[in-house]
Tab-separated table of C-alpha atoms in Angstrom:
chain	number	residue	atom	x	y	z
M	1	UNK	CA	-10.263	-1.946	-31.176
M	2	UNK	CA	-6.992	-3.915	-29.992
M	3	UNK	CA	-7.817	-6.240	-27.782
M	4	UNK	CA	-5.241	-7.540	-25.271
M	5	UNK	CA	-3.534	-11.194	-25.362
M	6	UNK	CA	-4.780	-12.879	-22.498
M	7	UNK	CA	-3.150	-15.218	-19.940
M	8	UNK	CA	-3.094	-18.154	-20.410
M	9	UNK	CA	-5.760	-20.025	-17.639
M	10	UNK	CA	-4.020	-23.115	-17.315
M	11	UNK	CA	-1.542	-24.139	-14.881
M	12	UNK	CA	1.693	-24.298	-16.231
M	13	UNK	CA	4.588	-26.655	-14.135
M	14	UNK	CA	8.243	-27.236	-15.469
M	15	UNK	CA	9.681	-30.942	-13.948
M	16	UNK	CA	12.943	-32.751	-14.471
M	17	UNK	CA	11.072	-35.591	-14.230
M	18	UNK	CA	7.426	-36.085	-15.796
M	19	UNK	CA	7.001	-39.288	-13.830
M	20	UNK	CA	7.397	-37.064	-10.594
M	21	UNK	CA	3.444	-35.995	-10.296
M	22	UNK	CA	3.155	-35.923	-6.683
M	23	UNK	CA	6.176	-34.075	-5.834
M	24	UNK	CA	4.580	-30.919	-7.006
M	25	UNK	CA	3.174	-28.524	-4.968
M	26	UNK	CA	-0.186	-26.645	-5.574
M	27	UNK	CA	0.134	-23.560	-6.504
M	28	UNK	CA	-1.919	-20.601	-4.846
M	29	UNK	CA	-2.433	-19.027	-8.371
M	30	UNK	CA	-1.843	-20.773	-11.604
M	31	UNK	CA	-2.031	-17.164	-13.505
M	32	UNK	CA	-1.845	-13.841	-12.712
M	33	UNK	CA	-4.883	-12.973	-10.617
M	34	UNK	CA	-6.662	-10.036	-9.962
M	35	UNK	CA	-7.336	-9.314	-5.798
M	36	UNK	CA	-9.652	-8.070	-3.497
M	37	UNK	CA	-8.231	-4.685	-2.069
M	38	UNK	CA	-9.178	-5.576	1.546
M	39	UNK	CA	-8.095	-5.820	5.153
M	40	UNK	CA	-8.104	-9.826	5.104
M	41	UNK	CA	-6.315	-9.619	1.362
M	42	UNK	CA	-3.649	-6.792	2.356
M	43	UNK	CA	-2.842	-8.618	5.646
M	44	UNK	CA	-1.952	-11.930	3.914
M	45	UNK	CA	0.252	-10.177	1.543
M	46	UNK	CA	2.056	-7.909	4.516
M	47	UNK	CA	2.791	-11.315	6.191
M	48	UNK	CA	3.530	-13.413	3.324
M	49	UNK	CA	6.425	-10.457	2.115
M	50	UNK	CA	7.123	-9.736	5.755
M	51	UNK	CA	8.158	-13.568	6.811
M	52	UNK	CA	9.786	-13.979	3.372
M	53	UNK	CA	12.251	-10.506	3.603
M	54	UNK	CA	13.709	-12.286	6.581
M	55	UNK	CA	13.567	-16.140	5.307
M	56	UNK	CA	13.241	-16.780	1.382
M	57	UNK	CA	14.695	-14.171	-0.289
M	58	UNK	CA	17.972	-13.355	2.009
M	59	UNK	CA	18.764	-17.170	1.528
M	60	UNK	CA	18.129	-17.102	-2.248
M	61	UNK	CA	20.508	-14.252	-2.268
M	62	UNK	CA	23.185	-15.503	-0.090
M	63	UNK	CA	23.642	-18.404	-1.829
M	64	UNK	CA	23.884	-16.457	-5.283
M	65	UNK	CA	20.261	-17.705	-6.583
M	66	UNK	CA	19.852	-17.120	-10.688
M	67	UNK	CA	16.072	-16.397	-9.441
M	68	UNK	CA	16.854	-13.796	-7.150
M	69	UNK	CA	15.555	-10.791	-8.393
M	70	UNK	CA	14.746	-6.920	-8.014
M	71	UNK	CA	11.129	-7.508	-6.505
M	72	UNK	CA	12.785	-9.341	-3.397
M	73	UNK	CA	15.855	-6.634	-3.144
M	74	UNK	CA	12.845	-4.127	-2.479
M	75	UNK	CA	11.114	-6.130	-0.237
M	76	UNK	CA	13.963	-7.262	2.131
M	77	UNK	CA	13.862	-3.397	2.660
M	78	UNK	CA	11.828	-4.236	5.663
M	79	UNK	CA	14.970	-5.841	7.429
M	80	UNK	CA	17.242	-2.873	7.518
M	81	UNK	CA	13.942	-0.906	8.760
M	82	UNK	CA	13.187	-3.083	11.935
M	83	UNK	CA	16.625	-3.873	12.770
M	84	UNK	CA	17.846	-0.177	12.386
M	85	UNK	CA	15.070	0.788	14.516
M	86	UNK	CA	15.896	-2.100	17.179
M	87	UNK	CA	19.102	-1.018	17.296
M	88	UNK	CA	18.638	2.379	17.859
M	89	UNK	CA	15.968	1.769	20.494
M	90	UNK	CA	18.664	-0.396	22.132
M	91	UNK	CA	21.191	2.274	22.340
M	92	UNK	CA	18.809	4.011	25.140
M	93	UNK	CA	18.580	1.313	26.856
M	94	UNK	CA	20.991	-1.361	26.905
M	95	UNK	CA	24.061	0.855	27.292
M	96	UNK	CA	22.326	3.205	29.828
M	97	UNK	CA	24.205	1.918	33.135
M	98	UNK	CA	27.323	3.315	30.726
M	99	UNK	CA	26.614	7.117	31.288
M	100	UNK	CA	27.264	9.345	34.068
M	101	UNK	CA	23.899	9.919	36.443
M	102	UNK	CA	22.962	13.097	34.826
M	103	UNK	CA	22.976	11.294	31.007
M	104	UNK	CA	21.255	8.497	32.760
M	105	UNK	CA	17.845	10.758	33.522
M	106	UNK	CA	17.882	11.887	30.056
M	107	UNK	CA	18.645	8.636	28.116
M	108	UNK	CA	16.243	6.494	30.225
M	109	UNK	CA	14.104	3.751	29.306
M	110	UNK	CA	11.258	6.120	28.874
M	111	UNK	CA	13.025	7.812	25.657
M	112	UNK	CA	13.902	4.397	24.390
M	113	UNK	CA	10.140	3.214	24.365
M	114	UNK	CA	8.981	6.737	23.460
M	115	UNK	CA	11.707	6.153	20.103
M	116	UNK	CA	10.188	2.416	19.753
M	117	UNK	CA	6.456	3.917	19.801
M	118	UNK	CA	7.332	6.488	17.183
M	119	UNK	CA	8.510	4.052	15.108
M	120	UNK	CA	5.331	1.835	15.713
M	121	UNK	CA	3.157	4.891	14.750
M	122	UNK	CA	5.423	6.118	12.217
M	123	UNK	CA	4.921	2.982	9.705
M	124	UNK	CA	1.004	3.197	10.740
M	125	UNK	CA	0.578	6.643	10.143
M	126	UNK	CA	2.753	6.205	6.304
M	127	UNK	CA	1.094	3.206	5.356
M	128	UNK	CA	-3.082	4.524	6.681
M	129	UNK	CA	-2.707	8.041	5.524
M	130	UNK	CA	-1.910	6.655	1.311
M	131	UNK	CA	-5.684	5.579	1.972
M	132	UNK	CA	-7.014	9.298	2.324
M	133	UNK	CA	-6.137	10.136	-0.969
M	134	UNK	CA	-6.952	6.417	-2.600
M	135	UNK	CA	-10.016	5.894	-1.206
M	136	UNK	CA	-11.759	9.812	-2.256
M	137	UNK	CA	-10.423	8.678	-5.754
M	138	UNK	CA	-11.776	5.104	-5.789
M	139	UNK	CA	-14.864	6.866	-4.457
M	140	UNK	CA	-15.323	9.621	-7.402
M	141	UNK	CA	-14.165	7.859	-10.547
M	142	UNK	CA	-13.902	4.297	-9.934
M	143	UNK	CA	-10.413	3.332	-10.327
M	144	UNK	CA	-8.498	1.627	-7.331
M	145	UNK	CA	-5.095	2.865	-7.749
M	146	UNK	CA	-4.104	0.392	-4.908
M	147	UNK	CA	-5.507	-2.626	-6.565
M	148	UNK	CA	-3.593	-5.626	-6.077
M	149	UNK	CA	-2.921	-8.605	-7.929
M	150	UNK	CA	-0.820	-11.907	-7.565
M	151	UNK	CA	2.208	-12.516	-10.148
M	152	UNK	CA	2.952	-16.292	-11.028
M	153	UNK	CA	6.856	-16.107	-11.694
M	154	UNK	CA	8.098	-19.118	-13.685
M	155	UNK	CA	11.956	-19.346	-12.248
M	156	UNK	CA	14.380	-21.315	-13.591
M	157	UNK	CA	15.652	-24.806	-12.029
M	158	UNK	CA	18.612	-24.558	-9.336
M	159	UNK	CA	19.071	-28.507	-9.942
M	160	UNK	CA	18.224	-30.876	-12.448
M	161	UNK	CA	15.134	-32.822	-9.749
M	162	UNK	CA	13.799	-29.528	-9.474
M	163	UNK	CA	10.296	-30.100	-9.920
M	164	UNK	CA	8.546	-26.888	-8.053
M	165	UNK	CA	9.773	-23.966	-9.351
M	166	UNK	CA	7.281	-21.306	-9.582
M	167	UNK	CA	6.883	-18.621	-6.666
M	168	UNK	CA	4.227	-15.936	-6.172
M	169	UNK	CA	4.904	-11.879	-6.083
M	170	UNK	CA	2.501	-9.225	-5.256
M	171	UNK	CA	2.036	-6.328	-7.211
M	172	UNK	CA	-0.290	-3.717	-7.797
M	173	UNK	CA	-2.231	-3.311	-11.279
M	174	UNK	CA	-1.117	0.398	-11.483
M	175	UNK	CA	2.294	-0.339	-10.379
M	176	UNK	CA	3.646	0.927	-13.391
M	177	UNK	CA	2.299	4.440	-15.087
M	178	UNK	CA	3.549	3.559	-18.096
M	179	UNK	CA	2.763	-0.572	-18.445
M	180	UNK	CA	-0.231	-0.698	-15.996
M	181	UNK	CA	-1.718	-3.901	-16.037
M	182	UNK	CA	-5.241	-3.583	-18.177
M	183	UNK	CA	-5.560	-6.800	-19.062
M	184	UNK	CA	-6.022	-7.698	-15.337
M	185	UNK	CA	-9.495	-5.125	-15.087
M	186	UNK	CA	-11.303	-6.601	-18.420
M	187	UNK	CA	-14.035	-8.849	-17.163
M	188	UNK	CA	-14.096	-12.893	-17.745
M	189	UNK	CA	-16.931	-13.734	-19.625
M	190	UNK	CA	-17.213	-17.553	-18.653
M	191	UNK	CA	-18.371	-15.950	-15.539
M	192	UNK	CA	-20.380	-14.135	-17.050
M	193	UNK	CA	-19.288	-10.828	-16.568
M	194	UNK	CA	-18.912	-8.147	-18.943
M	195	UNK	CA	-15.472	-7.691	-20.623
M	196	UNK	CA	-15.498	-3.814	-20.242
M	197	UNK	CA	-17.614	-3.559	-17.225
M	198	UNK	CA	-14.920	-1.983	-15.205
M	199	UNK	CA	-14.066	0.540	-17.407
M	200	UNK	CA	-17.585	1.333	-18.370
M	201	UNK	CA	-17.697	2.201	-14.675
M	202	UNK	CA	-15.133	4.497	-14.754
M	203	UNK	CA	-16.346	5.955	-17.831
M	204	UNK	CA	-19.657	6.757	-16.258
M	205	UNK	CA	-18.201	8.228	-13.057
M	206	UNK	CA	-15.324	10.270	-14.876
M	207	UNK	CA	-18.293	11.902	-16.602
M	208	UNK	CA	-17.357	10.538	-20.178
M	209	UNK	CA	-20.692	8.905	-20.879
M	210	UNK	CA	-22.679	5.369	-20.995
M	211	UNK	CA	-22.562	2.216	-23.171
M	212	UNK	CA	-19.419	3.450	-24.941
M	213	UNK	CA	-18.336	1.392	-27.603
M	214	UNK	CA	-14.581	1.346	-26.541
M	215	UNK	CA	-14.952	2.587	-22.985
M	216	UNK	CA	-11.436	0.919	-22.163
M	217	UNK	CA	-9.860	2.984	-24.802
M	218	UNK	CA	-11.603	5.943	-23.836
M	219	UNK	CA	-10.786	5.997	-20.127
M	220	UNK	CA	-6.849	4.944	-20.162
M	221	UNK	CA	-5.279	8.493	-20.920
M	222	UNK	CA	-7.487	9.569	-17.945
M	223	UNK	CA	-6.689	7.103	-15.704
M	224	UNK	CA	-2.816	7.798	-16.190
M	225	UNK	CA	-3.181	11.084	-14.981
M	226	UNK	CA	-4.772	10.633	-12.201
M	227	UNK	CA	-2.364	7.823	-11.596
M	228	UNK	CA	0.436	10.110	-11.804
M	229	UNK	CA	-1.237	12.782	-9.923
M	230	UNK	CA	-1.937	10.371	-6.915
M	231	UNK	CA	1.227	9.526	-6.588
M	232	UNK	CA	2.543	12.593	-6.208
M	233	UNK	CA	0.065	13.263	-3.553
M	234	UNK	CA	0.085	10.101	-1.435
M	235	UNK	CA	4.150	10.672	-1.355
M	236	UNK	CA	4.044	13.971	0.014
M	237	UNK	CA	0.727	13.531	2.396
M	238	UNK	CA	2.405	10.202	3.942
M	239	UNK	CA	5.393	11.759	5.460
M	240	UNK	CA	3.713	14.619	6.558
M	241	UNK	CA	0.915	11.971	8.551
M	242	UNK	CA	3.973	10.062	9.335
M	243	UNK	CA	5.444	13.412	10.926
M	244	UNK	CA	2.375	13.591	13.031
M	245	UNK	CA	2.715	9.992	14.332
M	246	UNK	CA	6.278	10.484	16.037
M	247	UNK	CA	4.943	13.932	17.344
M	248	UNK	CA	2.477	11.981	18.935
M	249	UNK	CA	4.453	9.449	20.250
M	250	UNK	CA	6.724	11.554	21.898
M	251	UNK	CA	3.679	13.213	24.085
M	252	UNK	CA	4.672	13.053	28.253
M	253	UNK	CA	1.561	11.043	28.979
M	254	UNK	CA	2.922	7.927	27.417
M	255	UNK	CA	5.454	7.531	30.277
M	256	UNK	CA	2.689	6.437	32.709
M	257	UNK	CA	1.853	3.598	30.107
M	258	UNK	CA	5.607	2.775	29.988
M	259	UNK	CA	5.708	2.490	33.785
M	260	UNK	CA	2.870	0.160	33.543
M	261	UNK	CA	3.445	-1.829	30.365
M	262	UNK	CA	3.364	-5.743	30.029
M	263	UNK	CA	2.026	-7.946	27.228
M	264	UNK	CA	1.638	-10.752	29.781
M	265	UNK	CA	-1.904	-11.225	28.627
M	266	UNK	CA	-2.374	-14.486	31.164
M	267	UNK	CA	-1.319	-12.141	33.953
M	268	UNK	CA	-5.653	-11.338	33.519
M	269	UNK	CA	-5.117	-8.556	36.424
M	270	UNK	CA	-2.067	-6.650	35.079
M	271	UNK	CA	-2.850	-7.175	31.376
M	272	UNK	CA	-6.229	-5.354	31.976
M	273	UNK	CA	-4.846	-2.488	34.133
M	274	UNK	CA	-2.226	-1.789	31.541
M	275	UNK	CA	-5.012	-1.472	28.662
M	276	UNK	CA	-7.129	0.934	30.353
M	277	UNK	CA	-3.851	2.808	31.307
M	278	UNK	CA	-3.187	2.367	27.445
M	279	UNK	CA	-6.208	3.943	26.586
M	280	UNK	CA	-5.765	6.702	29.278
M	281	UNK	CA	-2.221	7.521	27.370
M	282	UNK	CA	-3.420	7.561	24.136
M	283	UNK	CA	-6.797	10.212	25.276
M	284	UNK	CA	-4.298	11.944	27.563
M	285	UNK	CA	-1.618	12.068	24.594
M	286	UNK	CA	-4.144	13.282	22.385
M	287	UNK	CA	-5.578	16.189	23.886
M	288	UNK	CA	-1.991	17.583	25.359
M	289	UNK	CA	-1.085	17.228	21.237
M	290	UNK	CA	-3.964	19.244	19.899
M	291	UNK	CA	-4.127	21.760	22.560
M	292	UNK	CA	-0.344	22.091	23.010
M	293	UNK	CA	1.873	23.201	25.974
M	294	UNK	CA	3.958	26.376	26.370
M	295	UNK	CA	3.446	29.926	24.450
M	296	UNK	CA	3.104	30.648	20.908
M	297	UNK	CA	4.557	28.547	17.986
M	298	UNK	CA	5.131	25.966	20.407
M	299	UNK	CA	1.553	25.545	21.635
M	300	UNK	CA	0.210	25.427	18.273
M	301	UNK	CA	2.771	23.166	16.671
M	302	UNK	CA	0.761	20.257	16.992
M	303	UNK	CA	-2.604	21.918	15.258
M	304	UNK	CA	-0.374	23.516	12.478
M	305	UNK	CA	1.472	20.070	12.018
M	306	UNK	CA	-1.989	18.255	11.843
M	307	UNK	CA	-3.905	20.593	9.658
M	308	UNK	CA	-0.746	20.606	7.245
M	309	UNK	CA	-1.006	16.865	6.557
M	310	UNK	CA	-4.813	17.038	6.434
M	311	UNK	CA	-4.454	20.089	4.360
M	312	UNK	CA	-2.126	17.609	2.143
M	313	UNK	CA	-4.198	14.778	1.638
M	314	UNK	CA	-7.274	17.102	0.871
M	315	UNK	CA	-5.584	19.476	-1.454
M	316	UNK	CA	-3.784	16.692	-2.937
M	317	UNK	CA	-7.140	14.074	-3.820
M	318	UNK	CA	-8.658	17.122	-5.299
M	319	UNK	CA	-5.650	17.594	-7.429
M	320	UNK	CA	-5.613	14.247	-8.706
M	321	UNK	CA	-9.194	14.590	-9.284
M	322	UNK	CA	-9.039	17.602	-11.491
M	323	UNK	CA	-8.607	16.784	-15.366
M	324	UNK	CA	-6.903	18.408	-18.314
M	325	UNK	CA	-8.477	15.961	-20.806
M	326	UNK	CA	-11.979	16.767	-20.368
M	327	UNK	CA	-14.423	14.947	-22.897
M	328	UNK	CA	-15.283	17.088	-25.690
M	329	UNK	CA	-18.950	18.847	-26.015
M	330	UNK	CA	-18.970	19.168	-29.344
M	331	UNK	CA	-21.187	17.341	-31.192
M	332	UNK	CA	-21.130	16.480	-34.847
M	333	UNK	CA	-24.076	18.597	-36.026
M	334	UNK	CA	-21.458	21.577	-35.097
M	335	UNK	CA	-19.108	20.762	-37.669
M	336	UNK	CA	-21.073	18.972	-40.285
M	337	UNK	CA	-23.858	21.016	-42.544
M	338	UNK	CA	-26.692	18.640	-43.379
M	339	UNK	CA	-27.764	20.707	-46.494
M	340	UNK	CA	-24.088	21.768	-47.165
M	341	UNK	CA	-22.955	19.608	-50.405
M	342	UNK	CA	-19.996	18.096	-50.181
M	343	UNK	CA	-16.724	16.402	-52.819
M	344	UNK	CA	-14.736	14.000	-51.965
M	345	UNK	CA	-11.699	14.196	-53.908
């Protein structure tokens, strides 16, 4: 068996000047580290890339940073998102007293917020519905295809006192189909953990057997496919979910919640009565969505739009699920004839 080169555990920190000990700052990971995929873990890293797309990284590139790279382009994507959306929520609104009384009733605040709370529940809806199909598959065979981990990134000096120039970038261990990041999944044994424990977990739920001798080698065709399955399926299921969350926005019982709306939370009286009228919205919103209003297509457009993306994500984790590579049954008494006498040439 090949075993993988390691990272190295020890924290590594380039300085101008070696005398300059306390000027650098602690790192948050002193080697690429494997993470918890959950709530508290994926809201740090939504915030950390969230408040650097419109700090860190537009300054780095502005001012023509050797150390700006492709992980921060992608990232900053965020900006154009929000601001586009602002923007377009502001052309309801802002430039309303423009139009002529008639345009007035139909580009009224109540379509602006309507556009601002399908964009709310259009990220939510993209972003929640990739669980549906990664969960099932964590669930059946083990592997995590969102797991996250933290990259140390070693960039070079913008001036000659440079002394802390390292910065963090999250990733996920199956970003890449091709290079996925198996090093990341073997256990450490100083903490007593065994080095193949995770795949020998797969192994055992993918149906390939126990106490393999190489279960790491065994399992990694398998879990490419199902990467590149999953992929497939999250992408289309998540705009089809996302599809559903502007329908639902755009449901009449939301304007009562509009009329009410404040997030002056130390207002105690008005705060509360625009949460329950929140909650009235969202029932109200709900049930007009499922049942539908009107006669035929239109009245079951929302059930046909909802099944379809539910349809999606379960036709598509089942998909992912299925295998091509199934272990082999056969066992070596089948090919090999004890009392047979054999030459070897």
């Amino acid at each position: 068996m090949i075993l993988p080169v390691n990272n190295l555990n020890n924290k590594v920190n380039f300085s101008a000047n070696s005398a300059g000990e306390d000027n650098k700052k602690a790192l948050d990971y002193d080697h690429d580290t494997l993470l918890n995929n959950n709530l508290a873990t994926r809201t740090r890293i939504g915030l950390d890339k969230f408040t650097n797309a419109f700090t860190l990284y537009p300054a780095k590139g502005l001012k023509g940073s050797k150390n700006a790279n492709f992980y921060e382009f992608l990232t900053m994507g965020t900006v154009p998102y929000i601001t586009g959306s602002l923007s377009l929520m502001a052309v309801f609104n802002a430039a309303n007293k423009y139009y002529k009384p008639f345009a007035q009733t139909k580009a009224g605040p109540a379509l602006g917020n309507k556009l601002a709370l399908g964009v709310l529940f259009y990220g939510i809806a993209k972003n929640i519905s990739k669980s549906f199909v990664s969960v099932p598959i964590n669930l059946f065979t083990g592997i995590d295809i969102e797991r996250p981990y933290a990259k140390v990134i070693y960039e070079l000096p913008d001036d000659v006192n440079d002394t802390d120039i390292t910065s963090i970038e999250y990733h996920k261990v199956f970003e890449s189909v091709e290079f996925p990041r198996w090093d990341l999944l073997y256990g450490d044994e100083a903490k007593g953990q065994k080095r193949n424990f995770r795949y020998d977990r797969i192994a055992r739920k993918l149906g390939m057997g126990r106490n393999l001798n190489d279960s790491d080698q065994e399992v990694k065709d398998r879990i490419k496919e199902i990467i590149v399955k999953s992929n497939l399926a999250k992408n289309i299921s998540s705009y089809l979910w996302a599809a559903v969350g502007v329908a639902f926005a755009f449901q009449q019982p939301w304007e009562k919640y509009f009329k009410a709306m404040t997030f002056k939370f130390w207002k105690t009286e008005e705060f509360s009565k625009s949460m329950r009228i929140l909650k009235e919205s969202f029932e109200d919103s709900a049930k007009i969505f499922f049942k539908g209003e009107g006669h035929g297509v239109s009245k079951q457009a929302g059930k046909i739009l909802l099944g379809t993306a539910l349809l999606s994500s379960i036709v598509g984790t089942a998909f992912s699920l299925k295998s091509s590579k199934k272990p082999s049954k056969v066992d070596s008494a089948d090919v090999i004839a004890k009392n047979d006498r054999y030459v070897v040439n």
